[in-house]
Amino acid sequence: MNGDNYKSIPNKLANDDYMTTESLDTSILKNLCREREGFINVDPLQTGGKLYPESKVALQNWGDGYSVCDFCGGRLDQIKNPPIYDFVYCILPKFLEVDIARVTNGAREGIDTVMHSMCSPGDTVVIDKNAHYTTYVALERNHLNVQEVLNSGYPEFKIDPEKYIEAIEEVKKNTGKLPTLTLLTYPDGAYGNLVDAKRVAEISHQYGIPFLVNAAYGIGRMPISVRELGCDFIVGSGHKSMSACGPVGVLGLKKEYEGKILRRSKFYKVKEVELLGCTARGASLITLMASFPYVAERVKNWPEEVKKARWFSGEIENLGLKQLGEKPHNHDLMFVESAKFFEISQTHPKRGYFLHSDLKERGIVGIKPGLTKNFKMSTFMLKEDDLKKVVNAFKEILSKYGV
Ligand SMILES: *Cc1c(COP(=O)(O)O)cnc(C)c1O
């Protein structure tokens, strides 16, 4: 067996009495290596999803299928050992400052659950133009129509909360009915812009429309309070922003929607229909719990994270790159426009892949291979020294090619 490329899989499996490996086709193991250890990783998808030491141990201990079900009495969220019940019914609602919380399989599953329970096919949902693709796919899956609140366009792509009024009125005019849900992406996953969600909540509620906040890039990075935002539903992503292996997410809702969102099966009285009985049921959930103490603490450091992001934005602008989205920036996720790197790619033998490989040589990963004209990156949880290294790497690369 050749597992050479995958450092953690020993050449001979330890579990000899389970099965001998000689007869197995192990070719797939060659492709299971992952090189990230020791690199500075600026991938926005990954900066908030790194496991803490305790969650790495938890991943090992709970990796077997259905491991959390040892002591299940019929409802996953009510399992006392491991303490899932405490997490779902006490810790999570307190953290989100929300009446009721549930664990989902991800932010998109939470969005889908809310749309599926709150809307009927043919209804219209008002969303921000910066919404994530999963919002659109969830709309399609639920046979819903969309009315977008447009952004301000280049270079800041801001969403004006007041425009939700126009959008709602437009739906009313065109369909004779009000939208059945409003949604805001907070922050959005393209530019990292933060819209005044409180104002969107006010507007929605003036029309009697329930309001969903997609905080996939919010919950676990920055302090988020449902009470403060005034929304009716919120979703978060465990693997995006809460240092869980995933797939896992969180859903928060106001008590008044409990009957709709968490309705029970008529066949299996304890099972919640929208959650298909049980959601995350294994290591994904346990890593979310194991990382939680760190996550709850790190959100208090958010002002420092914003300061770092702004510093970084300023530094790269000094090099002639441009940070799109809100300025000053209020989030670690940023969209970088880099005409100079694009210019280099036009004559470089590696074309657009030169940037990825030049950065990798300097110990930096996380910018999508092939991209030069613009790319997304994140400064979250990165040390100042490491961010300085990233700035210097950009500087070096630019001067190496003389642009
Ligand atoms: C990443 C992301 C999602 C999807 O999150 P999952 O937990 O993987 O479903 C949804 N919305 C936004 C804004 C995102 O950035």
Short mmCIF file of C-alpha atoms and ligand atoms in Angstrom, two decimals:
data_model
loop_
_atom_site.label_atom_id
_atom_site.label_comp_id
_atom_site.label_asym_id
_atom_site.label_seq_id
_atom_site.Cartn_x
_atom_site.Cartn_y
_atom_site.Cartn_z
CA MET A 1 0.00 0.00 0.00
CA ASN A 2 1.35 3.38 -0.91
CA GLY A 3 0.18 6.09 1.41
CA ASP A 4 3.36 8.12 1.13
CA ASN A 5 1.60 11.25 0.04
CA TYR A 6 -0.74 11.21 2.94
CA LYS A 7 1.32 11.73 6.04
CA SER A 8 -1.33 10.74 8.57
CA ILE A 9 -2.27 7.43 6.99
CA PRO A 10 0.38 4.93 8.04
CA ASN A 11 1.69 2.57 5.39
CA LYS A 12 0.30 -0.33 7.26
CA LEU A 13 -3.03 0.27 8.94
CA ALA A 14 -2.79 -0.20 12.69
CA ASN A 15 -6.01 -2.15 12.84
CA ASP A 16 -4.58 -5.41 11.55
CA ASP A 17 -7.35 -7.66 12.75
CA TYR A 18 -10.00 -5.52 11.05
CA MET A 19 -8.89 -6.26 7.52
CA THR A 20 -5.59 -6.85 5.80
CA THR A 21 -4.71 -4.13 3.35
CA GLU A 22 -2.93 -6.21 0.71
CA SER A 23 -6.07 -6.92 -1.27
CA LEU A 24 -7.44 -3.35 -1.11
CA ASP A 25 -7.32 -0.89 -3.96
CA THR A 26 -5.66 1.99 -2.11
CA SER A 27 -4.96 4.25 -5.06
CA ILE A 28 -7.36 6.88 -3.77
CA LEU A 29 -5.24 7.34 -0.62
CA LYS A 30 -2.52 8.92 -2.73
CA ASN A 31 -4.81 11.83 -3.37
CA LEU A 32 -5.83 12.46 0.19
CA CYS A 33 -2.97 14.72 1.13
CA ARG A 34 -3.59 18.29 2.15
CA GLU A 35 -0.84 20.85 2.46
CA ARG A 36 -1.82 23.68 4.74
CA GLU A 37 0.14 23.17 7.93
CA GLY A 38 2.70 25.93 8.36
CA PHE A 39 1.24 28.16 5.65
CA ILE A 40 -0.41 31.52 6.17
CA ASN A 41 -3.93 30.85 4.92
CA VAL A 42 -5.97 33.85 3.76
CA ASP A 43 -8.88 31.92 2.24
CA PRO A 44 -12.05 33.61 3.55
CA LEU A 45 -13.81 30.24 3.50
CA GLN A 46 -11.23 28.87 5.89
CA THR A 47 -9.95 31.54 8.27
CA GLY A 48 -12.96 31.15 10.59
CA GLY A 49 -13.27 27.39 10.28
CA LYS A 50 -9.96 26.21 11.67
CA LEU A 51 -10.28 23.72 14.51
CA TYR A 52 -8.89 24.39 17.99
CA PRO A 53 -6.83 21.67 19.71
CA GLU A 54 -9.84 20.41 21.66
CA SER A 55 -11.96 20.16 18.54
CA LYS A 56 -9.19 18.25 16.74
CA VAL A 57 -9.25 15.68 19.52
CA ALA A 58 -13.05 15.66 19.41
CA LEU A 59 -12.92 14.99 15.67
CA GLN A 60 -10.81 11.90 16.29
CA ASN A 61 -12.98 10.69 19.15
CA TRP A 62 -16.32 11.25 17.46
CA GLY A 63 -15.45 10.50 13.85
CA ASP A 64 -17.29 7.20 13.69
CA GLY A 65 -20.70 7.36 12.07
CA TYR A 66 -23.61 8.18 14.38
CA SER A 67 -21.20 8.40 17.30
CA VAL A 68 -23.40 10.92 19.12
CA CYS A 69 -26.32 8.52 19.21
CA ASP A 70 -25.04 6.26 22.03
CA PHE A 71 -27.52 7.71 24.50
CA CYS A 72 -30.25 9.06 22.25
CA GLY A 73 -33.83 8.84 23.46
CA GLY A 74 -35.32 9.81 20.13
CA ARG A 75 -34.29 13.40 19.63
CA LEU A 76 -30.74 14.38 18.76
CA ASP A 77 -31.01 17.84 20.31
CA GLN A 78 -32.12 16.34 23.61
CA ILE A 79 -29.13 14.07 24.10
CA LYS A 80 -27.63 14.84 27.53
CA ASN A 81 -24.39 12.92 27.02
CA PRO A 82 -22.54 14.35 25.12
CA PRO A 83 -24.15 17.62 26.30
CA ILE A 84 -26.01 18.48 23.10
CA TYR A 85 -29.11 19.44 25.05
CA ASP A 86 -27.23 22.08 27.04
CA PHE A 87 -25.66 23.41 23.90
CA VAL A 88 -28.87 23.71 21.89
CA TYR A 89 -31.24 24.81 24.65
CA CYS A 90 -29.01 27.01 26.85
CA ILE A 91 -25.65 27.92 25.42
CA LEU A 92 -26.58 28.69 21.84
CA PRO A 93 -29.74 30.76 22.50
CA LYS A 94 -27.82 32.80 25.06
CA PHE A 95 -24.94 33.36 22.66
CA LEU A 96 -27.24 34.49 19.84
CA GLU A 97 -29.62 36.30 22.22
CA VAL A 98 -32.52 34.49 20.60
CA ASP A 99 -35.56 32.62 21.95
CA ILE A 100 -34.93 29.28 20.28
CA ALA A 101 -31.94 27.72 18.55
CA ARG A 102 -31.31 24.59 16.55
CA VAL A 103 -28.29 23.02 14.91
CA THR A 104 -28.54 22.55 11.14
CA ASN A 105 -26.27 21.09 8.49
CA GLY A 106 -25.17 24.55 7.35
CA ALA A 107 -26.31 28.10 6.68
CA ARG A 108 -27.98 27.11 3.41
CA GLU A 109 -30.01 24.38 5.09
CA GLY A 110 -31.20 26.98 7.61
CA ILE A 111 -32.23 29.36 4.83
CA ASP A 112 -34.03 26.54 3.06
CA THR A 113 -35.83 25.53 6.26
CA VAL A 114 -37.08 29.07 6.86
CA MET A 115 -38.21 29.56 3.26
CA HIS A 116 -39.85 26.17 3.15
CA SER A 117 -41.89 26.79 6.31
CA MET A 118 -42.70 30.47 5.87
CA CYS A 119 -43.47 30.66 2.14
CA SER A 120 -45.68 28.87 -0.35
CA PRO A 121 -44.73 28.15 -3.96
CA GLY A 122 -45.24 31.26 -6.08
CA ASP A 123 -44.61 33.68 -3.20
CA THR A 124 -41.95 36.35 -3.51
CA VAL A 125 -38.98 36.90 -1.23
CA VAL A 126 -37.11 40.21 -1.09
CA ILE A 127 -33.34 39.73 -0.86
CA ASP A 128 -30.24 41.89 -1.15
CA LYS A 129 -28.39 41.80 -4.47
CA ASN A 130 -25.25 40.71 -2.60
CA ALA A 131 -26.94 37.52 -1.41
CA HIS A 132 -25.01 34.25 -1.59
CA TYR A 133 -25.73 31.79 -4.39
CA THR A 134 -27.24 29.39 -1.87
CA THR A 135 -30.02 31.92 -1.23
CA TYR A 136 -30.96 31.77 -4.91
CA VAL A 137 -30.78 28.00 -5.01
CA ALA A 138 -32.96 27.75 -1.90
CA LEU A 139 -35.48 30.07 -3.55
CA GLU A 140 -35.56 27.83 -6.62
CA ARG A 141 -35.86 24.70 -4.55
CA ASN A 142 -38.92 26.18 -2.86
CA HIS A 143 -40.46 27.49 -6.12
CA LEU A 144 -40.27 31.10 -4.95
CA ASN A 145 -39.89 34.32 -6.88
CA VAL A 146 -37.25 36.86 -6.07
CA GLN A 147 -37.20 40.63 -5.82
CA GLU A 148 -33.70 42.00 -5.42
CA VAL A 149 -32.65 45.13 -3.57
CA LEU A 150 -29.93 46.45 -5.84
CA ASN A 151 -26.52 47.58 -4.60
CA SER A 152 -24.79 50.86 -5.36
CA GLY A 153 -22.46 49.20 -7.88
CA TYR A 154 -18.73 49.70 -8.27
CA PRO A 155 -16.69 50.26 -6.14
CA GLU A 156 -18.56 49.92 -2.83
CA PHE A 157 -21.54 47.74 -3.80
CA LYS A 158 -23.50 49.03 -0.81
CA ILE A 159 -27.06 48.05 -0.01
CA ASP A 160 -29.27 50.89 1.18
CA PRO A 161 -31.75 49.49 3.71
CA GLU A 162 -34.37 52.06 2.64
CA LYS A 163 -34.50 50.34 -0.75
CA TYR A 164 -36.27 47.42 0.91
CA ILE A 165 -39.34 49.69 0.93
CA GLU A 166 -39.22 50.11 -2.86
CA ALA A 167 -38.70 46.40 -3.35
CA ILE A 168 -41.62 45.46 -1.13
CA GLU A 169 -43.86 48.03 -2.87
CA GLU A 170 -42.76 46.69 -6.24
CA VAL A 171 -43.81 43.16 -5.30
CA LYS A 172 -47.15 44.46 -4.02
CA LYS A 173 -47.74 46.36 -7.26
CA ASN A 174 -46.76 43.48 -9.53
CA THR A 175 -48.36 40.56 -7.71
CA GLY A 176 -51.09 42.15 -5.61
CA LYS A 177 -49.53 40.45 -2.60
CA LEU A 178 -46.81 41.32 -0.13
CA PRO A 179 -43.58 39.32 -0.09
CA THR A 180 -43.74 36.57 2.52
CA LEU A 181 -40.14 36.95 3.65
CA THR A 182 -37.29 39.45 3.54
CA LEU A 183 -33.66 38.39 3.70
CA LEU A 184 -30.42 40.24 4.29
CA THR A 185 -26.92 38.83 3.97
CA TYR A 186 -24.99 40.11 6.98
CA PRO A 187 -22.26 40.55 5.95
CA ASP A 188 -22.39 39.49 2.33
CA GLY A 189 -19.89 36.91 1.14
CA ALA A 190 -18.52 38.92 -1.78
CA TYR A 191 -17.49 42.29 -0.34
CA GLY A 192 -17.89 41.85 3.41
CA ASN A 193 -20.32 44.77 3.64
CA LEU A 194 -22.46 45.19 6.72
CA VAL A 195 -25.88 46.72 6.12
CA ASP A 196 -27.98 48.32 8.86
CA ALA A 197 -29.96 45.15 9.59
CA LYS A 198 -31.96 46.85 12.32
CA ARG A 199 -33.45 49.20 9.75
CA VAL A 200 -34.33 46.32 7.43
CA ALA A 201 -36.05 44.65 10.39
CA GLU A 202 -38.07 47.82 11.07
CA ILE A 203 -39.12 48.14 7.45
CA SER A 204 -40.06 44.47 7.17
CA HIS A 205 -42.09 44.62 10.35
CA GLN A 206 -43.92 47.77 9.27
CA TYR A 207 -45.30 45.61 6.48
CA GLY A 208 -45.76 42.62 8.79
CA ILE A 209 -43.18 40.59 6.89
CA PRO A 210 -40.84 38.24 8.79
CA PHE A 211 -37.16 38.91 8.31
CA LEU A 212 -34.29 36.42 7.95
CA VAL A 213 -30.65 37.37 8.47
CA ASN A 214 -28.00 35.24 6.82
CA ALA A 215 -24.99 35.61 9.11
CA ALA A 216 -22.79 32.86 7.65
CA TYR A 217 -19.85 35.28 7.78
CA GLY A 218 -21.07 36.89 11.00
CA ILE A 219 -21.88 34.38 13.73
CA GLY A 220 -18.64 33.17 15.31
CA ARG A 221 -16.56 36.07 14.00
CA MET A 222 -18.32 39.11 15.39
CA PRO A 223 -20.83 39.70 18.18
CA ILE A 224 -24.31 39.03 16.82
CA SER A 225 -27.49 39.50 18.82
CA VAL A 226 -30.88 38.65 17.39
CA ARG A 227 -32.49 40.84 20.06
CA GLU A 228 -30.38 43.74 18.87
CA LEU A 229 -30.87 43.17 15.14
CA GLY A 230 -34.58 42.64 15.60
CA CYS A 231 -34.78 39.88 13.00
CA ASP A 232 -37.13 36.90 13.22
CA PHE A 233 -34.70 34.26 12.00
CA ILE A 234 -30.97 34.00 11.76
CA VAL A 235 -28.64 31.41 10.27
CA GLY A 236 -24.94 30.82 10.74
CA SER A 237 -22.34 28.44 9.38
CA GLY A 238 -20.25 26.26 11.70
CA HIS A 239 -17.57 25.40 9.15
CA LYS A 240 -17.38 28.97 7.83
CA SER A 241 -17.18 30.97 11.02
CA MET A 242 -17.43 28.80 14.14
CA SER A 243 -14.36 26.59 13.86
CA ALA A 244 -16.26 23.36 13.26
CA CYS A 245 -15.34 20.68 10.74
CA GLY A 246 -18.87 20.74 9.39
CA PRO A 247 -21.06 20.50 7.59
CA VAL A 248 -22.91 22.17 10.41
CA GLY A 249 -24.79 25.38 11.03
CA VAL A 250 -27.01 27.16 13.50
CA LEU A 251 -30.54 28.49 13.24
CA GLY A 252 -32.15 30.97 15.60
CA LEU A 253 -35.80 31.90 15.65
CA LYS A 254 -38.31 33.91 17.61
CA LYS A 255 -40.73 32.00 19.79
CA GLU A 256 -43.74 33.06 17.72
CA TYR A 257 -42.50 31.03 14.75
CA GLU A 258 -41.80 27.86 16.72
CA GLY A 259 -45.05 26.22 15.61
CA LYS A 260 -44.26 26.82 11.96
CA ILE A 261 -40.54 26.13 11.75
CA LEU A 262 -40.34 23.37 14.32
CA ARG A 263 -43.63 21.60 13.67
CA ARG A 264 -43.62 17.91 14.56
CA SER A 265 -44.23 14.88 12.41
CA LYS A 266 -47.65 13.26 12.65
CA PHE A 267 -46.00 9.88 12.19
CA TYR A 268 -43.15 10.29 14.63
CA LYS A 269 -44.39 12.65 17.30
CA VAL A 270 -41.02 13.84 18.58
CA LYS A 271 -39.38 14.50 15.22
CA GLU A 272 -39.25 17.97 13.73
CA VAL A 273 -40.28 17.80 10.09
CA GLU A 274 -38.18 20.65 8.72
CA LEU A 275 -35.05 19.20 10.30
CA LEU A 276 -35.92 15.78 8.85
CA GLY A 277 -35.88 14.45 12.38
CA CYS A 278 -32.19 14.96 13.09
CA THR A 279 -29.59 17.27 11.54
CA ALA A 280 -25.84 17.21 12.26
CA ARG A 281 -25.28 13.84 13.89
CA GLY A 282 -21.63 13.21 14.56
CA ALA A 283 -18.23 14.85 14.58
CA SER A 284 -19.48 18.01 12.86
CA LEU A 285 -21.67 18.85 15.83
CA ILE A 286 -19.13 17.78 18.44
CA THR A 287 -16.39 19.95 16.92
CA LEU A 288 -18.83 22.88 16.90
CA MET A 289 -19.36 22.32 20.62
CA ALA A 290 -15.69 21.73 21.38
CA SER A 291 -14.68 24.98 19.67
CA PHE A 292 -17.51 26.97 21.15
CA PRO A 293 -15.75 28.29 24.30
CA TYR A 294 -13.05 29.79 22.07
CA VAL A 295 -15.57 31.12 19.59
CA ALA A 296 -17.64 32.78 22.31
CA GLU A 297 -14.51 34.49 23.56
CA ARG A 298 -13.04 35.50 20.20
CA VAL A 299 -16.06 37.50 19.08
CA LYS A 300 -15.21 39.96 21.89
CA ASN A 301 -12.04 40.70 20.00
CA TRP A 302 -13.95 41.89 16.95
CA PRO A 303 -12.89 45.58 17.15
CA GLU A 304 -9.28 44.39 16.88
CA GLU A 305 -10.14 42.23 13.89
CA VAL A 306 -11.72 45.22 12.14
CA LYS A 307 -8.70 47.36 12.96
CA LYS A 308 -6.42 44.72 11.42
CA ALA A 309 -8.59 44.46 8.30
CA ARG A 310 -8.52 48.24 7.84
CA TRP A 311 -4.78 48.36 8.32
CA PHE A 312 -4.33 45.63 5.75
CA SER A 313 -6.67 47.34 3.29
CA GLY A 314 -4.64 50.54 3.61
CA GLU A 315 -1.34 48.73 3.10
CA ILE A 316 -2.40 46.95 -0.08
CA GLU A 317 -3.90 50.15 -1.46
CA ASN A 318 -0.49 51.76 -0.97
CA LEU A 319 0.83 49.08 -3.31
CA GLY A 320 -1.69 50.06 -5.97
CA LEU A 321 -4.23 47.31 -5.29
CA LYS A 322 -7.80 48.30 -4.54
CA GLN A 323 -10.15 47.05 -1.86
CA LEU A 324 -13.73 47.06 -3.15
CA GLY A 325 -16.72 47.13 -0.83
CA GLU A 326 -17.35 49.47 2.08
CA LYS A 327 -14.67 51.91 3.14
CA PRO A 328 -13.60 52.17 5.81
CA HIS A 329 -14.11 48.44 5.87
CA ASN A 330 -16.03 46.78 8.70
CA HIS A 331 -15.19 43.12 8.20
CA ASP A 332 -12.23 40.80 7.64
CA LEU A 333 -13.54 39.54 4.30
CA MET A 334 -12.39 41.69 1.44
CA PHE A 335 -12.62 41.81 -2.31
CA VAL A 336 -9.36 42.93 -3.89
CA GLU A 337 -9.10 44.37 -7.37
CA SER A 338 -5.59 43.95 -8.69
CA ALA A 339 -5.09 45.21 -12.23
CA LYS A 340 -1.31 44.98 -11.78
CA PHE A 341 -1.35 41.25 -11.08
CA PHE A 342 -3.61 40.81 -14.08
CA GLU A 343 -1.14 42.71 -16.23
CA ILE A 344 1.65 40.34 -15.12
CA SER A 345 -0.49 37.29 -15.90
CA GLN A 346 -0.87 38.39 -19.52
CA THR A 347 2.75 37.56 -20.36
CA HIS A 348 3.69 35.14 -17.57
CA PRO A 349 4.27 31.52 -18.70
CA LYS A 350 2.03 30.32 -15.85
CA ARG A 351 -0.63 32.85 -16.89
CA GLY A 352 -3.09 33.52 -14.07
CA TYR A 353 -1.59 30.78 -11.93
CA PHE A 354 1.60 32.71 -11.30
CA LEU A 355 0.14 34.60 -8.34
CA HIS A 356 -0.89 31.46 -6.50
CA SER A 357 2.50 29.86 -7.02
CA ASP A 358 4.52 32.99 -6.22
CA LEU A 359 2.56 33.37 -2.99
CA LYS A 360 2.96 29.71 -2.12
CA GLU A 361 6.73 30.02 -2.50
CA ARG A 362 6.47 32.69 0.18
CA GLY A 363 4.42 30.50 2.52
CA ILE A 364 1.03 32.00 1.69
CA VAL A 365 -2.03 30.11 0.48
CA GLY A 366 -5.73 30.79 0.13
CA ILE A 367 -6.05 32.96 -2.96
CA LYS A 368 -7.86 30.94 -5.56
CA PRO A 369 -5.44 29.44 -8.11
CA GLY A 370 -5.82 31.18 -11.47
CA LEU A 371 -7.20 34.46 -10.17
CA THR A 372 -5.28 37.72 -10.61
CA LYS A 373 -7.69 40.44 -11.72
CA ASN A 374 -9.60 40.26 -8.48
CA PHE A 375 -9.80 37.87 -5.60
CA LYS A 376 -11.28 37.52 -2.15
CA MET A 377 -9.27 37.16 1.00
CA SER A 378 -9.65 37.41 4.74
CA THR A 379 -7.54 38.72 7.60
CA PHE A 380 -9.51 36.95 10.33
CA MET A 381 -7.47 35.42 13.16
CA LEU A 382 -4.22 36.09 11.33
CA LYS A 383 -1.37 37.49 13.37
CA GLU A 384 -0.17 40.99 12.54
CA ASP A 385 3.24 39.59 11.65
CA ASP A 386 1.67 37.18 9.19
CA LEU A 387 -0.36 39.94 7.61
CA LYS A 388 2.84 41.95 7.24
CA LYS A 389 4.32 38.96 5.44
CA VAL A 390 1.38 38.94 3.05
CA VAL A 391 1.80 42.67 2.34
CA ASN A 392 5.52 42.15 1.77
CA ALA A 393 4.88 39.21 -0.51
CA PHE A 394 2.56 41.32 -2.67
CA LYS A 395 5.18 44.05 -2.73
CA GLU A 396 7.98 41.66 -3.68
CA ILE A 397 5.95 40.03 -6.44
CA LEU A 398 5.04 43.40 -7.94
CA SER A 399 8.62 44.59 -7.95
CA LYS A 400 9.94 41.23 -9.22
CA TYR A 401 7.94 41.79 -12.42
CA GLY A 402 8.62 45.51 -12.46
CA VAL A 403 5.05 46.79 -12.31
C1 LIG B 1 -20.55 30.41 2.93
C2 LIG B 1 -21.83 31.10 2.84
C3 LIG B 1 -23.05 30.39 2.84
C4 LIG B 1 -23.11 28.90 2.84
O1 LIG B 1 -22.78 28.38 4.09
P1 LIG B 1 -22.98 26.82 4.36
O2 LIG B 1 -22.91 26.71 5.84
O3 LIG B 1 -21.86 26.12 3.68
O4 LIG B 1 -24.30 26.43 3.81
C5 LIG B 1 -24.23 31.10 2.81
N1 LIG B 1 -24.22 32.44 2.78
C6 LIG B 1 -23.08 33.16 2.79
C7 LIG B 1 -23.15 34.64 2.78
C8 LIG B 1 -21.86 32.51 2.80
O5 LIG B 1 -20.74 33.24 2.78
#
